[in-house]
Structures are given as C-alpha cells and as structure tokens.
Amino acid sequence: MSRVLAIDPGEARLGLAISDPTRTIARPLRVLQHETRNRDAARIVAIATQEDADLIVIGIAYAEDGEIGHQARRAMRLKEALALAGAPTIETWDESGSTQAALALGPEDSLVDARAAAILLQEYLDAHRPA
C-alpha cells in the first residue's frame, strides 16, 4: 500500500505530513514557503512522487458557521492546481482547529504547520480505517 500526503495550506506556508505505508500513522514531513499556486503544486506533486504517495489530502478550513470562506476557497484553488500538475488522487478534509491543536503540542516553531498537517492527516486516516 502506498502513502498519503497531507497539506495544511496557509497564506505564507504549506505544512506537509506523510503517512506510513500501512496508512495507520501520520508524521510531520516538512514546511514549504508559499511561492505561487502553480509552483507550490509542482513541488507538492514532486514530493508526493518521491514519498510514494498516491493520495493527497488537502485541509479545508471552514468558517465557524460551516461555510466556505476565503481560506477554504484558496485551498480549493490549490486542489485545482494540483490536478493540473498531475497529482494523484486528491481529497479534502476539514482541518479546522488543526493549527491550534499543533500549538497545544509545543511552541510555535518552524514545524508547526507540518504538525498541523499531521494532525489533520491522522484524523483522516482514523476516519478511513477499515472496520
């Protein structure tokens, strides 16, 4: 089985996390500095290939009322750019609160966005675990 790559997209940085090959455990991978949507997508597709990930999960930050806000629309545009860049299967997952949860695990540092991606990926993996 191949891995799952998760993205916690932000305005300045994109946190990435990767699963183990059994899709059981998520771990922070790295943080990319945002360049342009198309350049970010190309880098993410290259990382997915390098990490043997056949699924990319993009975190969508819904507004408090559950509506799609500015950040969620930005993530959906990244999803479109990833598809154009040749990404494997792409899914979205509600990542509301992942950054706050990552900050609760430790101080804000250079990997906080990758920790947030790992939190959203672990939630995704747990929800999709075979019964």
PDB file of C-alpha atoms in Angstrom:
ATOM      1  CA  MET A   1       0.000   0.000   0.000  1.00  0.00           C
ATOM      2  CA  SER A   2       1.287   3.460  -0.718  1.00  0.00           C
ATOM      3  CA  ARG A   3       1.334   6.506   1.492  1.00  0.00           C
ATOM      4  CA  VAL A   4      -0.942   9.514   1.916  1.00  0.00           C
ATOM      5  CA  LEU A   5       0.444  13.060   1.766  1.00  0.00           C
ATOM      6  CA  ALA A   6      -1.471  15.796   3.591  1.00  0.00           C
ATOM      7  CA  ILE A   7      -1.303  19.548   3.135  1.00  0.00           C
ATOM      8  CA  ASP A   8      -2.202  22.209   5.682  1.00  0.00           C
ATOM      9  CA  PRO A   9      -2.321  25.221   3.337  1.00  0.00           C
ATOM     10  CA  GLY A  10      -1.684  28.696   4.654  1.00  0.00           C
ATOM     11  CA  GLU A  11      -1.051  32.081   3.128  1.00  0.00           C
ATOM     12  CA  ALA A  12       2.703  32.055   3.729  1.00  0.00           C
ATOM     13  CA  ARG A  13       3.492  28.391   4.384  1.00  0.00           C
ATOM     14  CA  LEU A  14       2.205  24.928   3.483  1.00  0.00           C
ATOM     15  CA  GLY A  15       2.600  22.228   6.098  1.00  0.00           C
ATOM     16  CA  LEU A  16       3.097  18.708   4.771  1.00  0.00           C
ATOM     17  CA  ALA A  17       2.657  15.385   6.538  1.00  0.00           C
ATOM     18  CA  ILE A  18       3.003  11.809   5.344  1.00  0.00           C
ATOM     19  CA  SER A  19       1.517   8.509   6.444  1.00  0.00           C
ATOM     20  CA  ASP A  20       3.347   5.264   6.924  1.00  0.00           C
ATOM     21  CA  PRO A  21       2.866   2.672   4.153  1.00  0.00           C
ATOM     22  CA  THR A  22       0.021   0.985   6.070  1.00  0.00           C
ATOM     23  CA  ARG A  23      -1.841   4.305   6.286  1.00  0.00           C
ATOM     24  CA  THR A  24      -2.046   3.984  10.058  1.00  0.00           C
ATOM     25  CA  ILE A  25       0.267   6.677  11.434  1.00  0.00           C
ATOM     26  CA  ALA A  26       0.829  10.271  10.291  1.00  0.00           C
ATOM     27  CA  ARG A  27       4.014  12.233  10.884  1.00  0.00           C
ATOM     28  CA  PRO A  28       5.079  15.782  10.059  1.00  0.00           C
ATOM     29  CA  LEU A  29       7.170  15.906   6.899  1.00  0.00           C
ATOM     30  CA  ARG A  30       8.203  19.460   6.079  1.00  0.00           C
ATOM     31  CA  VAL A  31       7.062  23.042   5.568  1.00  0.00           C
ATOM     32  CA  LEU A  32       7.143  24.745   2.188  1.00  0.00           C
ATOM     33  CA  GLN A  33       7.261  28.503   1.841  1.00  0.00           C
ATOM     34  CA  HIS A  34       4.470  29.649  -0.452  1.00  0.00           C
ATOM     35  CA  GLU A  35       5.695  30.845  -3.835  1.00  0.00           C
ATOM     36  CA  THR A  36       2.922  30.757  -6.441  1.00  0.00           C
ATOM     37  CA  ARG A  37       0.000  28.350  -6.584  1.00  0.00           C
ATOM     38  CA  ASN A  38       1.360  26.608  -9.693  1.00  0.00           C
ATOM     39  CA  ARG A  39       4.911  26.392  -8.326  1.00  0.00           C
ATOM     40  CA  ASP A  40       3.598  25.093  -4.981  1.00  0.00           C
ATOM     41  CA  ALA A  41       1.537  22.462  -6.813  1.00  0.00           C
ATOM     42  CA  ALA A  42       4.535  21.305  -8.861  1.00  0.00           C
ATOM     43  CA  ARG A  43       6.679  20.974  -5.721  1.00  0.00           C
ATOM     44  CA  ILE A  44       3.936  19.069  -3.890  1.00  0.00           C
ATOM     45  CA  VAL A  45       3.447  16.639  -6.792  1.00  0.00           C
ATOM     46  CA  ALA A  46       7.220  16.027  -6.860  1.00  0.00           C
ATOM     47  CA  ILE A  47       7.222  15.355  -3.107  1.00  0.00           C
ATOM     48  CA  ALA A  48       4.225  13.008  -3.428  1.00  0.00           C
ATOM     49  CA  THR A  49       6.105  11.059  -6.096  1.00  0.00           C
ATOM     50  CA  GLN A  50       9.296  10.979  -4.030  1.00  0.00           C
ATOM     51  CA  GLU A  51       7.382   9.785  -0.947  1.00  0.00           C
ATOM     52  CA  ASP A  52       5.382   7.159  -2.899  1.00  0.00           C
ATOM     53  CA  ALA A  53       2.063   8.833  -2.050  1.00  0.00           C
ATOM     54  CA  ASP A  54      -0.853   8.015  -4.317  1.00  0.00           C
ATOM     55  CA  LEU A  55      -3.332  10.184  -2.403  1.00  0.00           C
ATOM     56  CA  ILE A  56      -3.073  13.843  -1.412  1.00  0.00           C
ATOM     57  CA  VAL A  57      -5.390  15.187   1.280  1.00  0.00           C
ATOM     58  CA  ILE A  58      -5.824  18.962   1.411  1.00  0.00           C
ATOM     59  CA  GLY A  59      -7.026  20.562   4.600  1.00  0.00           C
ATOM     60  CA  ILE A  60     -10.017  22.854   4.179  1.00  0.00           C
ATOM     61  CA  ALA A  61     -10.560  25.463   6.884  1.00  0.00           C
ATOM     62  CA  TYR A  62     -14.284  26.041   7.045  1.00  0.00           C
ATOM     63  CA  ALA A  63     -15.627  29.196   8.649  1.00  0.00           C
ATOM     64  CA  GLU A  64     -17.124  28.943  12.140  1.00  0.00           C
ATOM     65  CA  ASP A  65     -20.611  28.783  10.624  1.00  0.00           C
ATOM     66  CA  GLY A  66     -19.542  25.849   8.420  1.00  0.00           C
ATOM     67  CA  GLU A  67     -19.482  27.925   5.249  1.00  0.00           C
ATOM     68  CA  ILE A  68     -16.657  28.022   2.741  1.00  0.00           C
ATOM     69  CA  GLY A  69     -14.647  31.144   3.435  1.00  0.00           C
ATOM     70  CA  HIS A  70     -11.558  32.795   1.987  1.00  0.00           C
ATOM     71  CA  GLN A  71      -9.081  30.182   3.254  1.00  0.00           C
ATOM     72  CA  ALA A  72     -11.230  27.292   2.026  1.00  0.00           C
ATOM     73  CA  ARG A  73     -11.525  28.850  -1.430  1.00  0.00           C
ATOM     74  CA  ARG A  74      -7.746  29.240  -1.521  1.00  0.00           C
ATOM     75  CA  ALA A  75      -7.330  25.550  -0.667  1.00  0.00           C
ATOM     76  CA  MET A  76      -9.798  24.582  -3.410  1.00  0.00           C
ATOM     77  CA  ARG A  77      -7.760  26.587  -5.936  1.00  0.00           C
ATOM     78  CA  LEU A  78      -4.663  24.694  -4.772  1.00  0.00           C
ATOM     79  CA  LYS A  79      -6.573  21.446  -5.343  1.00  0.00           C
ATOM     80  CA  GLU A  80      -7.262  22.536  -8.931  1.00  0.00           C
ATOM     81  CA  ALA A  81      -3.597  23.450  -9.461  1.00  0.00           C
ATOM     82  CA  LEU A  82      -2.505  20.071  -8.085  1.00  0.00           C
ATOM     83  CA  ALA A  83      -4.793  18.278 -10.528  1.00  0.00           C
ATOM     84  CA  LEU A  84      -3.353  20.281 -13.422  1.00  0.00           C
ATOM     85  CA  ALA A  85       0.169  19.483 -12.200  1.00  0.00           C
ATOM     86  CA  GLY A  86      -0.545  15.760 -12.451  1.00  0.00           C
ATOM     87  CA  ALA A  87      -1.260  14.946  -8.818  1.00  0.00           C
ATOM     88  CA  PRO A  88      -2.569  11.504  -7.965  1.00  0.00           C
ATOM     89  CA  THR A  89      -5.987  11.256  -6.315  1.00  0.00           C
ATOM     90  CA  ILE A  90      -6.856  14.387  -4.316  1.00  0.00           C
ATOM     91  CA  GLU A  91      -9.337  14.613  -1.447  1.00  0.00           C
ATOM     92  CA  THR A  92     -10.237  17.353   1.001  1.00  0.00           C
ATOM     93  CA  TRP A  93     -10.622  17.113   4.767  1.00  0.00           C
ATOM     94  CA  ASP A  94     -11.863  19.583   7.362  1.00  0.00           C
ATOM     95  CA  GLU A  95      -8.753  20.911   9.063  1.00  0.00           C
ATOM     96  CA  SER A  96     -10.488  23.399  11.329  1.00  0.00           C
ATOM     97  CA  GLY A  97      -8.570  23.620  14.571  1.00  0.00           C
ATOM     98  CA  SER A  98      -5.508  21.686  13.403  1.00  0.00           C
ATOM     99  CA  THR A  99      -3.145  24.624  13.900  1.00  0.00           C
ATOM    100  CA  GLN A 100      -4.464  25.254  17.415  1.00  0.00           C
ATOM    101  CA  ALA A 101      -4.026  21.538  18.183  1.00  0.00           C
ATOM    102  CA  ALA A 102      -0.468  21.669  16.810  1.00  0.00           C
ATOM    103  CA  LEU A 103       0.316  24.663  19.014  1.00  0.00           C
ATOM    104  CA  ALA A 104      -1.007  22.749  22.023  1.00  0.00           C
ATOM    105  CA  LEU A 105       1.662  20.103  21.351  1.00  0.00           C
ATOM    106  CA  GLY A 106       4.518  22.572  21.586  1.00  0.00           C
ATOM    107  CA  PRO A 107       5.636  26.130  20.958  1.00  0.00           C
ATOM    108  CA  GLU A 108       5.225  27.781  17.602  1.00  0.00           C
ATOM    109  CA  ASP A 109       8.313  26.866  15.628  1.00  0.00           C
ATOM    110  CA  SER A 110       9.334  26.157  12.056  1.00  0.00           C
ATOM    111  CA  LEU A 111       7.434  22.837  12.016  1.00  0.00           C
ATOM    112  CA  VAL A 112       4.088  23.938  13.474  1.00  0.00           C
ATOM    113  CA  ASP A 113       2.442  23.843  10.029  1.00  0.00           C
ATOM    114  CA  ALA A 114       3.775  20.322   9.401  1.00  0.00           C
ATOM    115  CA  ARG A 115       2.457  19.243  12.823  1.00  0.00           C
ATOM    116  CA  ALA A 116      -0.931  20.709  11.879  1.00  0.00           C
ATOM    117  CA  ALA A 117      -0.831  18.699   8.643  1.00  0.00           C
ATOM    118  CA  ALA A 118      -0.004  15.561  10.648  1.00  0.00           C
ATOM    119  CA  ILE A 119      -2.982  16.176  12.930  1.00  0.00           C
ATOM    120  CA  LEU A 120      -5.391  16.553  10.017  1.00  0.00           C
ATOM    121  CA  LEU A 121      -3.862  13.510   8.310  1.00  0.00           C
ATOM    122  CA  GLN A 122      -4.185  11.379  11.441  1.00  0.00           C
ATOM    123  CA  GLU A 123      -7.850  12.372  11.712  1.00  0.00           C
ATOM    124  CA  TYR A 124      -8.338  11.427   8.050  1.00  0.00           C
ATOM    125  CA  LEU A 125      -6.548   8.081   8.480  1.00  0.00           C
ATOM    126  CA  ASP A 126      -8.545   7.231  11.609  1.00  0.00           C
ATOM    127  CA  ALA A 127     -11.825   8.023   9.850  1.00  0.00           C
ATOM    128  CA  HIS A 128     -10.894   5.846   6.857  1.00  0.00           C
ATOM    129  CA  ARG A 129      -9.523   2.859   8.745  1.00  0.00           C
ATOM    130  CA  PRO A 130     -11.118  -0.399   7.588  1.00  0.00           C
ATOM    131  CA  ALA A 131     -13.586  -1.852  10.074  1.00  0.00           C
TER     132      ALA A 131
END
